[in-house]
Coordinates of C-alpha atoms in Angstrom, one line a residue:
Chain A
M1 CA -11.4 145.1 146.6
S2 CA -9.7 143.0 143.9
A3 CA -11.0 139.5 143.2
L4 CA -8.6 136.9 144.5
L5 CA -10.8 134.0 143.8
V6 CA -13.4 133.8 141.1
A7 CA -15.7 130.8 140.7
E8 CA -17.9 130.7 137.6
D9 CA -20.9 128.5 137.3
L10 CA -19.3 125.7 139.3
R11 CA -21.0 122.3 139.1
R12 CA -19.9 119.2 140.8
E13 CA -21.7 116.0 140.1
L14 CA -21.0 112.5 141.4
S15 CA -21.5 110.0 138.7
G16 CA -23.2 106.7 139.3
E17 CA -26.5 104.9 138.6
V18 CA -28.2 107.9 140.2
P19 CA -26.0 110.9 139.7
V20 CA -25.8 113.2 142.7
V21 CA -25.4 116.9 142.2
L22 CA -23.3 118.4 145.0
V23 CA -22.8 121.9 143.7
D24 CA -25.0 123.3 141.1
G25 CA -24.1 126.5 139.1
V26 CA -22.4 128.4 141.9
S27 CA -20.6 131.7 140.9
L28 CA -18.7 133.6 143.5
N29 CA -16.2 136.4 143.7
V30 CA -13.9 136.6 146.7
G31 CA -11.9 139.6 147.4
S32 CA -8.6 139.9 149.2
G33 CA -8.9 140.2 153.0
E34 CA -12.6 139.2 152.9
F35 CA -14.0 136.9 155.6
I36 CA -16.8 134.8 154.1
A37 CA -19.1 132.4 155.9
I38 CA -20.8 129.7 153.9
M39 CA -23.9 128.4 155.6
G40 CA -26.7 126.1 154.8
P41 CA -28.6 123.0 155.9
S42 CA -26.7 119.8 156.2
G43 CA -26.1 118.2 152.8
S44 CA -26.5 121.4 151.0
G45 CA -23.0 121.1 149.4
K46 CA -21.1 123.6 151.6
S47 CA -18.1 121.4 152.2
S48 CA -18.1 120.3 148.5
L49 CA -18.0 123.9 147.4
L50 CA -15.2 124.5 149.9
Y51 CA -13.2 121.6 148.5
L52 CA -13.7 123.0 144.9
L53 CA -12.6 126.4 146.0
G54 CA -9.6 124.9 147.9
L55 CA -8.5 123.0 144.7
L56 CA -9.0 119.6 146.5
D57 CA -11.6 118.6 144.0
L58 CA -12.2 119.4 140.4
P59 CA -15.6 120.8 139.1
T60 CA -17.6 118.8 136.6
E61 CA -18.3 122.1 134.9
G62 CA -17.4 125.7 135.4
S63 CA -14.1 127.4 136.2
I64 CA -12.0 128.7 139.0
L65 CA -9.6 131.6 138.8
L66 CA -7.1 131.8 141.7
D67 CA -4.9 134.8 141.9
G68 CA -5.5 135.4 138.2
E69 CA -4.8 131.8 137.1
N70 CA -7.5 129.6 135.6
V71 CA -6.8 126.4 137.6
S72 CA -9.8 124.4 136.2
H73 CA -7.6 122.3 133.9
F74 CA -4.5 122.0 136.1
S75 CA -2.9 118.7 136.7
E76 CA -3.0 117.1 140.2
D77 CA 0.6 118.2 140.7
E78 CA -0.1 121.8 139.6
L79 CA -3.1 122.0 142.0
A80 CA -1.0 120.6 144.8
D81 CA 1.7 123.3 144.1
R82 CA -1.0 126.0 144.3
R83 CA -2.4 124.6 147.5
L84 CA 1.0 124.6 149.0
R85 CA 1.9 128.2 148.1
K86 CA -1.5 130.0 148.2
L87 CA -3.9 128.1 150.4
G88 CA -4.2 127.0 154.0
F89 CA -6.8 124.6 155.4
V90 CA -8.4 124.2 158.8
F91 CA -10.8 121.4 159.3
Q92 CA -13.4 120.5 161.9
F93 CA -11.2 117.8 163.3
H94 CA -7.8 119.3 163.7
F95 CA -6.1 116.6 161.4
L96 CA -2.7 117.1 162.9
L97 CA -0.2 114.3 162.4
A98 CA -0.3 112.4 165.6
E99 CA 3.4 111.2 165.7
F100 CA 4.8 114.7 165.2
S101 CA 5.0 117.5 167.8
C102 CA 3.0 120.7 167.3
L103 CA 6.2 122.5 166.1
Q104 CA 6.9 119.7 163.6
N105 CA 3.3 119.8 162.4
V106 CA 3.6 123.5 161.7
T107 CA 7.0 123.1 160.1
L108 CA 5.8 120.4 157.7
P109 CA 4.3 122.7 154.9
M110 CA 7.4 125.0 155.1
R111 CA 9.7 122.0 154.7
K112 CA 7.7 120.8 151.8
L113 CA 7.8 124.2 150.1
G114 CA 11.5 124.5 150.8
D115 CA 11.8 128.3 150.6
L116 CA 13.2 128.5 154.1
M117 CA 16.2 126.9 155.7
P118 CA 15.2 124.3 158.4
E119 CA 16.2 126.6 161.2
Q120 CA 14.2 129.5 159.7
A121 CA 11.2 127.2 159.3
Q122 CA 11.4 126.2 162.9
A123 CA 11.7 129.8 164.0
R124 CA 8.7 130.8 162.0
A125 CA 6.7 127.9 163.3
A126 CA 7.6 128.8 166.9
Q127 CA 6.6 132.4 166.1
L128 CA 3.2 131.4 164.8
L129 CA 2.5 129.0 167.7
G130 CA 3.6 131.8 170.1
D131 CA 1.3 134.3 168.4
L132 CA -1.6 131.9 168.9
G133 CA -0.7 131.4 172.6
L134 CA 0.9 128.0 172.3
A135 CA 4.5 128.9 173.2
N136 CA 4.5 126.5 176.0
H137 CA 3.0 123.6 174.0
M138 CA 5.1 123.5 170.8
H139 CA 7.0 120.4 171.7
K140 CA 3.9 118.5 172.8
R141 CA 2.1 115.9 170.7
P142 CA -1.4 116.8 169.5
S143 CA -2.8 114.2 171.9
Q144 CA -1.5 116.2 174.8
L145 CA -3.5 119.3 173.9
S146 CA -7.1 120.3 174.3
G147 CA -9.5 120.6 171.3
G148 CA -9.1 124.4 171.2
Q149 CA -5.3 124.2 171.4
R150 CA -5.2 121.6 168.6
Q151 CA -7.4 123.8 166.4
R152 CA -5.0 126.7 167.0
V153 CA -2.1 124.5 166.0
A154 CA -4.0 123.7 162.8
I155 CA -4.5 127.4 162.2
A156 CA -0.7 127.9 162.7
R157 CA -0.1 125.1 160.2
A158 CA -2.5 126.7 157.7
L159 CA -0.6 130.0 158.1
A160 CA 2.9 128.4 157.7
N161 CA 3.5 129.3 154.1
D162 CA 1.8 132.7 154.4
P163 CA -1.2 131.7 152.2
L164 CA -3.5 134.1 150.4
I165 CA -6.6 132.3 151.5
I166 CA -7.5 130.1 154.5
L167 CA -10.3 127.7 153.9
A168 CA -12.0 126.4 157.0
D169 CA -14.5 123.6 157.2
E170 CA -16.5 124.0 160.4
P171 CA -13.5 125.1 162.4
T172 CA -15.5 125.5 165.6
G173 CA -17.8 122.5 165.0
N174 CA -16.0 120.3 167.5
L175 CA -15.1 122.9 170.1
D176 CA -16.7 124.3 173.3
S177 CA -18.0 127.8 173.3
A178 CA -14.9 129.4 174.8
S179 CA -12.6 127.7 172.3
S180 CA -15.0 128.5 169.4
A181 CA -14.9 132.1 170.3
M182 CA -11.1 132.1 170.4
V183 CA -10.8 130.4 167.0
R184 CA -13.5 132.8 165.6
D185 CA -11.6 135.8 166.9
I186 CA -8.3 134.5 165.5
L187 CA -9.7 134.1 162.0
R188 CA -11.4 137.4 162.2
Q189 CA -8.1 139.1 163.2
L190 CA -6.3 137.3 160.4
A191 CA -8.7 138.9 157.9
S192 CA -8.8 142.3 159.5
D193 CA -5.2 142.8 160.6
M194 CA -3.2 140.6 158.2
G195 CA -5.4 140.8 155.1
K196 CA -5.9 137.1 154.8
T197 CA -8.9 135.9 153.0
I198 CA -11.0 133.5 155.0
I199 CA -13.7 131.3 153.6
A200 CA -15.3 129.2 156.2
V201 CA -18.1 126.7 156.2
T202 CA -20.0 126.9 159.5
H203 CA -23.2 126.2 161.3
D204 CA -22.1 128.5 164.1
A205 CA -24.3 131.6 164.2
S206 CA -21.8 133.7 166.3
F207 CA -19.0 132.7 163.9
A208 CA -21.2 133.7 160.9
R209 CA -22.0 137.0 162.5
A210 CA -18.2 137.8 162.6
A211 CA -17.9 137.3 158.9
D212 CA -18.0 140.1 156.3
R213 CA -20.3 138.2 154.1
R214 CA -22.6 135.2 154.5
I215 CA -23.5 133.0 151.6
G216 CA -26.5 130.7 152.0
L217 CA -26.3 127.4 150.1
V218 CA -29.4 125.2 149.5
D219 CA -29.3 122.0 147.4
G220 CA -25.9 123.0 146.0
K221 CA -27.2 126.4 144.8
I222 CA -26.6 129.8 146.3
D223 CA -29.8 131.0 147.9
P224 CA -29.6 134.8 148.7
Q225 CA -32.8 134.5 150.7
W226 CA -31.7 131.7 152.9
V227 CA -31.1 132.7 156.5
P228 CA -30.2 130.0 159.1
P229 CA -32.7 129.6 161.9
T230 CA -30.1 130.6 164.5
L231 CA -29.6 134.0 162.7
A232 CA -33.2 134.5 161.7
G233 CA -34.2 136.0 165.0
Chain B
M1 CA 17.3 114.4 156.7
T2 CA 14.9 114.9 153.9
L3 CA 11.2 115.5 154.7
N4 CA 10.0 112.2 153.1
L5 CA 12.7 110.2 155.0
S6 CA 11.9 111.9 158.3
I7 CA 8.2 111.1 157.8
A8 CA 9.0 107.5 156.9
M9 CA 11.3 107.1 159.9
T10 CA 8.6 108.6 162.2
H11 CA 6.1 106.0 160.9
L12 CA 8.4 103.1 161.5
L13 CA 9.6 104.2 164.9
A14 CA 6.0 104.8 166.0
R15 CA 5.3 101.1 165.4
K16 CA 8.4 99.5 167.0
R17 CA 7.0 96.0 167.4
Q18 CA 5.5 95.7 163.9
T19 CA 8.8 97.2 162.5
A20 CA 10.8 94.7 164.4
V21 CA 8.7 91.7 163.2
S22 CA 9.1 92.8 159.5
L23 CA 12.8 93.4 160.1
S24 CA 13.3 90.0 161.6
G25 CA 11.8 88.4 158.5
I26 CA 14.4 90.1 156.2
V27 CA 17.2 89.5 158.7
L28 CA 16.4 85.8 158.8
G29 CA 15.8 85.6 155.1
V30 CA 19.2 87.2 154.3
A31 CA 21.0 85.1 156.9
F32 CA 19.6 81.8 155.6
F33 CA 20.1 82.9 152.0
L34 CA 23.8 83.4 152.8
A35 CA 24.2 80.3 154.9
V36 CA 22.5 78.0 152.4
A37 CA 24.2 79.6 149.4
S38 CA 27.6 79.5 151.1
L39 CA 27.2 75.8 151.8
M40 CA 25.9 74.9 148.4
R41 CA 28.5 77.0 146.5
G42 CA 31.2 75.8 148.8
S43 CA 30.4 72.2 148.2
E44 CA 30.2 72.9 144.4
L45 CA 33.5 74.6 144.3
D46 CA 35.1 71.9 146.5
F47 CA 33.8 69.3 144.1
I48 CA 35.1 71.1 141.1
E49 CA 38.4 71.7 142.8
R50 CA 38.7 68.0 143.4
L51 CA 37.7 67.3 139.8
I52 CA 40.3 69.8 138.5
D53 CA 43.0 68.5 140.8
T54 CA 42.5 64.8 140.1
S55 CA 41.9 64.9 136.4
P56 CA 43.9 66.5 133.6
H57 CA 42.6 69.9 132.5
I58 CA 43.0 68.9 128.9
T59 CA 43.7 65.4 127.5
V60 CA 45.0 65.1 123.9
S61 CA 44.3 61.5 122.8
D62 CA 45.2 59.6 119.7
E63 CA 41.6 60.0 118.4
Y64 CA 39.9 62.4 116.0
R65 CA 36.7 64.3 116.8
S66 CA 35.1 62.7 113.8
A67 CA 36.3 59.6 112.0
D68 CA 38.6 60.1 109.0
L69 CA 37.1 59.5 105.6
Q70 CA 38.2 56.2 104.2
P71 CA 40.3 56.4 101.0
V72 CA 37.5 55.0 98.8
R73 CA 35.1 57.7 100.0
M74 CA 37.8 60.3 99.3
R75 CA 38.4 58.9 95.8
F76 CA 34.7 58.6 94.9
P77 CA 32.9 61.2 97.0
K78 CA 29.7 61.1 94.9
A79 CA 30.0 57.6 93.6
A80 CA 27.0 56.4 91.6
V81 CA 28.2 52.8 92.1
E82 CA 28.1 51.3 95.5
L83 CA 31.3 49.7 96.5
R84 CA 31.1 46.8 99.0
S85 CA 33.6 44.9 101.0
V86 CA 36.3 47.5 100.7
K87 CA 39.1 47.0 103.2
P88 CA 39.4 50.0 105.4
Q89 CA 42.7 51.7 106.0
T90 CA 44.0 50.7 109.4
E91 CA 45.3 53.5 111.6
V92 CA 48.4 52.9 113.7
R93 CA 47.3 53.9 117.2
G94 CA 49.2 56.6 118.9
I95 CA 49.9 60.3 118.4
R96 CA 52.1 60.7 115.4
G97 CA 55.0 63.2 115.8
W98 CA 54.0 63.6 119.4
Q99 CA 57.3 65.4 120.3
Q100 CA 56.7 68.2 117.8
K101 CA 53.1 68.4 118.9
M102 CA 54.2 68.6 122.6
D103 CA 56.7 71.3 121.7
F104 CA 53.9 73.3 120.2
I105 CA 51.7 72.9 123.3
D106 CA 54.8 73.7 125.4
S107 CA 55.1 77.0 123.5
L108 CA 51.6 78.1 124.7
A109 CA 51.6 80.2 127.8
D110 CA 50.6 79.2 131.4
L111 CA 50.4 75.4 130.9
Q112 CA 52.3 72.2 131.6
V113 CA 52.2 69.2 129.4
A114 CA 53.3 65.6 129.9
P115 CA 53.3 62.6 127.4
V116 CA 51.7 59.3 128.5
L117 CA 51.5 55.9 126.8
T118 CA 48.8 53.8 128.3
G119 CA 48.2 50.1 127.7
S120 CA 46.7 47.1 129.3
V121 CA 48.9 44.6 131.1
V122 CA 48.4 41.6 133.5
L123 CA 50.3 41.8 136.8
T124 CA 51.4 38.5 138.3
F125 CA 52.7 37.8 141.7
A126 CA 52.9 34.5 143.6
G127 CA 50.6 32.9 141.1
R128 CA 47.9 35.5 141.4
N129 CA 46.9 37.7 138.4
Q130 CA 45.4 41.2 138.2
G131 CA 44.5 43.1 135.0
A132 CA 45.9 46.6 135.2
T133 CA 46.6 49.8 133.2
L134 CA 50.2 50.6 132.7
S135 CA 51.0 54.3 132.1
G136 CA 54.4 55.2 130.8
I137 CA 55.3 58.6 132.0
V138 CA 58.2 61.1 132.1
P139 CA 58.3 61.7 135.9
E140 CA 59.6 65.3 135.9
R141 CA 56.8 66.3 133.5
M142 CA 54.2 64.1 135.3
K143 CA 54.9 65.9 138.6
E144 CA 53.8 69.2 136.9
V145 CA 50.5 67.9 135.6
S146 CA 49.1 65.6 138.2
T147 CA 48.9 65.2 142.0
I148 CA 50.3 61.6 141.8
E149 CA 53.5 62.7 143.5
D150 CA 51.5 64.0 146.5
D151 CA 49.6 60.6 146.7
I152 CA 52.8 58.6 146.8
M153 CA 53.0 57.0 150.3
A154 CA 56.2 55.1 149.8
G155 CA 59.0 55.8 147.3
S156 CA 58.8 58.7 144.9
L157 CA 58.6 59.5 141.2
D158 CA 62.3 60.4 141.4
E159 CA 63.0 56.8 142.3
L160 CA 61.0 55.8 139.3
A161 CA 63.1 58.1 137.1
A162 CA 66.3 56.6 138.5
N163 CA 65.2 53.0 138.0
P164 CA 64.4 52.1 134.4
N165 CA 62.9 48.8 135.5
G166 CA 60.8 50.4 138.3
I167 CA 57.0 50.4 138.7
A168 CA 54.7 52.4 140.9
I169 CA 51.5 50.6 142.1
G170 CA 48.5 51.5 144.1
Q171 CA 48.2 50.7 147.8
A172 CA 45.1 48.6 147.2
L173 CA 47.0 46.3 144.8
A174 CA 50.0 46.2 147.2
E175 CA 47.6 45.0 150.0
R176 CA 45.9 42.5 147.8
F177 CA 49.1 40.9 146.6
D178 CA 50.9 41.6 149.9
L179 CA 53.6 43.6 148.1
E180 CA 56.1 45.9 149.6
M181 CA 58.7 48.4 148.3
G182 CA 61.5 46.6 146.5
D183 CA 59.4 43.5 145.7
N184 CA 59.4 42.3 142.1
L185 CA 56.2 41.9 140.1
N186 CA 55.7 40.2 136.7
V187 CA 54.2 42.4 134.0
S188 CA 52.7 40.6 131.0
T189 CA 51.7 42.5 127.8
P190 CA 49.0 41.4 125.3
D191 CA 51.7 40.3 122.8
G192 CA 53.2 37.9 125.4
T193 CA 56.2 39.9 126.6
V194 CA 56.8 39.3 130.3
R195 CA 59.1 41.4 132.5
A196 CA 59.8 41.4 136.1
M197 CA 59.7 44.9 137.5
K198 CA 60.7 46.3 140.9
I199 CA 58.2 48.3 143.0
V200 CA 59.7 51.7 143.6
G201 CA 56.6 53.6 144.6
I202 CA 53.2 52.9 146.3
F203 CA 50.5 55.5 146.0
R204 CA 47.0 56.0 147.4
T205 CA 44.5 58.4 145.8
G206 CA 41.5 57.2 147.7
N207 CA 39.8 55.9 144.6
A208 CA 39.8 52.1 145.3
N209 CA 39.4 51.1 141.7
Y210 CA 42.3 53.4 140.6
D211 CA 44.5 52.3 143.4
E212 CA 44.0 48.6 142.5
S213 CA 44.4 48.8 138.7
Q214 CA 46.7 51.8 137.8
T215 CA 50.4 51.5 137.6
F216 CA 53.2 53.8 136.4
T217 CA 56.5 53.2 134.8
L218 CA 58.9 55.2 132.7
L219 CA 57.7 56.1 129.2
K220 CA 60.6 54.4 127.5
R221 CA 60.0 51.2 129.4
A222 CA 56.3 51.3 128.6
Q223 CA 57.0 51.9 124.9
L224 CA 59.3 48.8 124.9
L225 CA 56.9 46.6 126.9
L226 CA 53.8 47.5 124.8
N227 CA 55.8 47.3 121.6
R228 CA 54.9 50.9 120.7
P229 CA 58.4 52.4 120.1
N230 CA 58.5 56.2 120.1
R231 CA 54.7 56.5 120.5
V232 CA 52.5 58.0 123.1
N233 CA 48.7 57.9 123.1
R234 CA 47.9 60.8 125.4
L235 CA 49.2 64.3 126.1
I236 CA 48.1 65.5 129.5
I237 CA 47.9 69.3 130.0
Q238 CA 47.5 71.2 133.2
L239 CA 46.6 74.9 133.0
E240 CA 47.3 77.8 135.4
N241 CA 43.7 78.8 135.0
P242 CA 41.6 75.6 134.7
Y243 CA 38.6 77.6 133.5
R244 CA 40.4 78.4 130.2
A245 CA 40.5 74.7 129.4
R246 CA 37.7 74.8 126.8
E247 CA 39.3 77.6 124.9
V248 CA 42.8 76.2 125.0
A249 CA 41.6 72.7 124.1
S250 CA 39.9 74.1 121.0
L251 CA 43.0 75.9 120.0
I252 CA 45.2 72.8 120.4
E253 CA 42.7 70.6 118.6
Q254 CA 42.5 73.0 115.6
R255 CA 46.3 73.1 115.4
I256 CA 47.3 69.5 115.9
G257 CA 44.2 67.7 114.7
Y258 CA 43.9 65.2 117.5
K259 CA 41.0 65.3 119.8
A260 CA 41.7 67.6 122.8
L261 CA 39.1 67.1 125.6
S262 CA 38.9 69.7 128.3
W263 CA 37.8 68.7 131.8
L264 CA 34.7 70.8 131.3
E265 CA 33.7 68.9 128.2
A266 CA 34.5 65.6 129.8
N267 CA 32.4 66.4 132.8
E268 CA 29.6 68.3 131.0
D269 CA 26.9 66.2 132.5
I270 CA 28.2 66.8 136.0
M271 CA 28.5 70.6 135.3
A272 CA 24.9 70.5 134.0
V273 CA 23.7 68.8 137.2
L274 CA 25.6 71.5 139.3
T275 CA 23.9 74.3 137.3
V276 CA 20.5 72.7 137.9
R277 CA 21.3 72.3 141.6
N278 CA 22.3 75.9 141.8
T279 CA 19.1 77.1 140.1
I280 CA 17.0 75.0 142.6
M281 CA 19.1 76.3 145.5
Y282 CA 18.8 80.0 144.5
S283 CA 15.1 79.5 143.8
V284 CA 14.5 78.1 147.3
V285 CA 16.6 80.7 149.1
A286 CA 15.1 83.5 147.1
A287 CA 11.6 82.2 148.0
I288 CA 12.6 82.6 151.7
L289 CA 13.2 86.3 151.0
V290 CA 10.0 86.7 149.0
V291 CA 8.1 85.2 152.0
A292 CA 10.0 87.6 154.3
S293 CA 9.0 90.5 152.1
F294 CA 5.4 89.8 152.9
G295 CA 6.2 91.0 156.4
I296 CA 7.2 94.3 154.9
Y297 CA 4.1 94.3 152.7
N298 CA 1.9 93.7 155.7
T299 CA 3.6 96.5 157.7
I300 CA 3.5 99.1 155.0
S301 CA -0.1 98.1 154.1
T302 CA -1.1 98.6 157.7
I303 CA 0.6 101.9 157.9
V304 CA -1.0 103.1 154.7
M305 CA -4.4 102.0 156.0
E306 CA -3.9 103.6 159.4
K307 CA -2.5 106.7 157.8
T308 CA -5.1 107.3 155.1
R309 CA -6.3 110.4 156.9
D310 CA -2.7 111.7 157.3
I311 CA -2.2 111.1 153.6
A312 CA -5.3 113.1 152.8
I313 CA -4.2 116.0 155.0
M314 CA -0.7 116.0 153.6
K315 CA -2.1 116.0 150.0
S316 CA -4.4 118.9 151.0
M317 CA -1.3 120.7 152.3
G318 CA 0.4 120.3 148.9
F319 CA 2.2 117.0 149.0
H320 CA 2.2 115.3 145.6
A321 CA 1.2 111.7 145.0
R322 CA 4.8 110.9 144.3
D323 CA 5.8 112.3 147.7
I324 CA 3.4 109.9 149.4
R325 CA 4.6 107.0 147.2
R326 CA 8.2 107.8 148.1
I327 CA 7.5 108.0 151.8
F328 CA 6.2 104.4 151.9
V329 CA 8.8 103.1 149.5
I330 CA 11.5 104.7 151.7
E331 CA 9.9 102.8 154.6
G332 CA 10.4 99.5 152.7
L333 CA 13.9 100.6 151.7
V334 CA 14.9 101.4 155.2
L335 CA 13.5 98.0 156.5
G336 CA 15.4 96.3 153.6
L337 CA 18.7 98.1 154.3
I338 CA 18.6 97.5 158.0
G339 CA 17.5 93.9 157.4
I340 CA 20.4 93.4 155.0
V341 CA 23.0 94.7 157.5
F342 CA 21.8 92.5 160.4
G343 CA 21.1 89.6 158.0
I344 CA 24.7 89.7 156.8
V345 CA 25.9 89.7 160.4
L346 CA 23.7 86.8 161.4
G347 CA 24.5 85.0 158.1
L348 CA 28.2 85.3 158.9
G349 CA 27.5 83.8 162.3
L350 CA 25.6 80.9 160.8
M351 CA 28.4 80.4 158.3
W352 CA 31.0 80.3 161.1
I353 CA 28.9 77.7 163.0
L354 CA 28.6 75.6 159.8
G355 CA 32.4 76.0 159.4
Q356 CA 32.9 74.4 162.8
V357 CA 31.0 71.2 161.8
E358 CA 33.4 68.3 161.3
I359 CA 32.6 65.3 159.1
K360 CA 34.4 62.1 159.6
V361 CA 34.5 59.9 156.4
P362 CA 35.1 56.3 157.5
E363 CA 37.8 55.7 154.9
M364 CA 39.6 59.0 155.4
A365 CA 42.2 59.4 158.2
D366 CA 41.4 63.1 158.8
S367 CA 38.0 64.5 159.5
E368 CA 36.8 67.2 157.1
R369 CA 35.0 70.5 157.6
L370 CA 32.0 71.6 155.6
P371 CA 33.2 73.5 152.6
L372 CA 31.9 77.1 152.7
Y373 CA 32.1 79.8 150.1
Y374 CA 32.7 83.4 151.3
G375 CA 32.6 85.1 148.0
L376 CA 31.5 88.7 147.8
D377 CA 29.1 87.9 144.9
Q378 CA 26.7 85.9 147.1
F379 CA 26.6 88.8 149.6
I380 CA 25.8 91.2 146.8
L381 CA 23.2 88.8 145.4
A382 CA 21.5 88.4 148.8
A383 CA 21.5 92.2 149.4
V384 CA 20.2 93.0 145.9
F385 CA 17.4 90.4 146.2
A386 CA 16.5 91.5 149.7
L387 CA 16.4 95.1 148.6
L388 CA 14.3 94.3 145.5
S389 CA 11.9 92.3 147.7
S390 CA 11.6 95.1 150.3
V391 CA 11.1 97.8 147.7
G392 CA 8.7 95.6 145.7
A393 CA 6.7 94.7 148.8
S394 CA 6.4 98.4 149.8
Y395 CA 5.7 99.7 146.3
F396 CA 2.2 98.3 146.0
P397 CA 0.8 99.7 149.3
A398 CA 2.8 102.9 148.5
R399 CA 1.0 103.2 145.2
K400 CA -2.3 102.6 146.9
G401 CA -1.5 105.4 149.4
A402 CA -0.5 107.8 146.6
R403 CA -3.9 107.3 145.0
V404 CA -5.8 108.4 148.1
Q405 CA -8.1 111.3 147.1
P406 CA -8.1 113.8 150.0
V407 CA -11.7 114.8 149.3
D408 CA -13.0 111.2 149.8
I409 CA -11.3 111.0 153.2
L410 CA -12.2 114.5 154.3
R411 CA -15.8 114.1 153.2
G412 CA -16.0 110.8 155.1
A413 CA -14.4 112.3 158.2
A414 CA -16.6 115.4 158.3

C-alpha cells in the first residue's frame, strides 16, 4: 500500500506564558484506502492531530507529505487549494450552512473548485445525496433533517470533489446508535469499495472496531499500548 | 451568479429586517444628500446667474493695474539724491484711443462690447435735487451687453437712440420726483453746465439704489455734457461663456494696458464665500452618508459574528481568506448599490417637492420657486460617496471574517 499521507515527528505547541503541547513527536504513515481510527482520552490531542493532518493547522515542528508534496511550508492559500482538491471533512456537529439546502451545501465545494459546470455539479450532488439515501431530502434545509441525515449530507459534501482522504472528527459523537451505525458503515464502505482513505477521531468502540488500524494517542504522543476501556474487554 | 455573490445574497436575504434597516439608512442618506446639494447648488447657480446677468462680464476702465511711474522716477530710477515737491504728471481721465481699443476687443470671438462714459450729475425737478450717475451709452451696443432693455418699463433704448436730448431714469427716481414719460428734467454737471432733458425711458431693476441714482443718455450727449469730447471711461464686455471672463480679461489687459476686471475678480470675496459654503454643505451631507454607513457596518459585523462557524467550515472546505473578504464586501456593495438606486428615486421625489415650494418676496410682483440643480455630477457624487461608505463600512468586518482561523472555531465547537 503506497503512503498517501506521511507525518514525520509532528509537534504542535500553543505558545503563551505556559506553553501547551498538543501533539508531541507524532509520526504516521497512511496508505491509500486505509481506514484509521485515532483514539485516546479526552485532551490527548486527537483533534489537534487531525487538524494538522487535514492541513487546517500548521505544525510547530515536523513535516507532512500529502500525495508526495511536502506541505509543511505552504502558504494559507496553497493549503486551502490542497484541502479543496484532496481532502474532505466530516465533523461531530454537521456544520452545514443553515441558509442553504442540502443540495446547495453539497454543491458548494464543487462550485468553489470550478471544474464542473453548475448543472454537472448539481447532478453530482444529487447523485451523492441519492447514494446516501437522501434523494427525497435534497431540497430541504439542514434544520429540517434528523442528526443522522445531516451527518450523511456532511459526508456527501466531503465527497463532493472526490477527495483522496476524508478526515472525520468524532463523526458519530452526536448521533444515536442507529445513525452511528449507518455513518460508520458508510465510511467503512467508502474505504473498502471506493478506495477512500478515512482518518477518523472517535470515542466510539464499535466505530473503532470497523477501522483497519487504531492509533492510541496519550498526552499528544502515540501510545501503541493504549487500549480504550470500551475495547479492552 | 458567482459563488461569492450567491453566498452574500443568501446572507442578506436571510436577515430581511436587518438588511432593510441598513438599506433605509443609505436610501435616506443618498436622498438627503441629493436634496440638500440640489438646493444649495441651485441657489448658488441662481445667485451667480443673477450676478452674471446684472453686471458686465468684463469692465475695462480708465485705470491701470498699478500706478504709472512718475517721470522723475523714470529719469532717475536709482537716484542718490532725494527729490522733493516734484509736481506729478496729471493723467487726463478716460480711455485714450478707445475706438481702436474697442475694435480690437470686437475682433475677439464670442463677445460683445459697448463703450460707456460715466460721470456725476445733479438732477433737478420742481426745485428738488438728486445726485445721480449719468452714463452715456450707444443704445444698440448697450442692448447686447446688459439687461437694461429688459428692465425698461416705459419707453425703450430705441427712443433714446432717436432722441439726442433724451434721458432714461429709474422708476424710484420717477416716483420720488413724480415724473412721467415726456417730462423734462434739468441735468447739471460739475462744471456748471445745465441742460433740460426729456424722459424717454423709465426702468426698474429691483435694486432701489440703482433705480434712484442711475440715468442713461446717448454717449455723444454725455461727452458734451461732461465736457469729455471723444472720451469714454469704460468698455463693458459680455461673453458668450461668462466663465472665460478671467482669461479674456487678462488677454485684453495685456494688449491694451488698461485694467480689465472680470466679474469673477470683482466678486472674488463672494465666490470665496460660496466655495466655503459648498465645502460646509458637502461635509454635512457626506456626514449623513457616513452615519448611514454605520448601519451597514453593524449589519455586516453581526453577520460576520453569527457566521464565524460557517466561515470556519468554508475555509476548511478550501475557501481562501480573500473569498471570505469578498463575500462580505459584496454584501456591503449590494446594500450600497440598492441603496443608491432607491436613494436617487427618493431624492428626485424630495427635489420635486422642494421645486413646488413658492416663495413670495414682498417687493416682487411674481412669486419665485426654490432654485434647484439637477446636474448629473451631484448624482454621481452621491453615488460614489454612498458606494465608498458602504464598501468601507463592510471592509472592516469582512477583513475580520477573513482572519478567522478555522481551527480556533472548530476546536471551540468540538
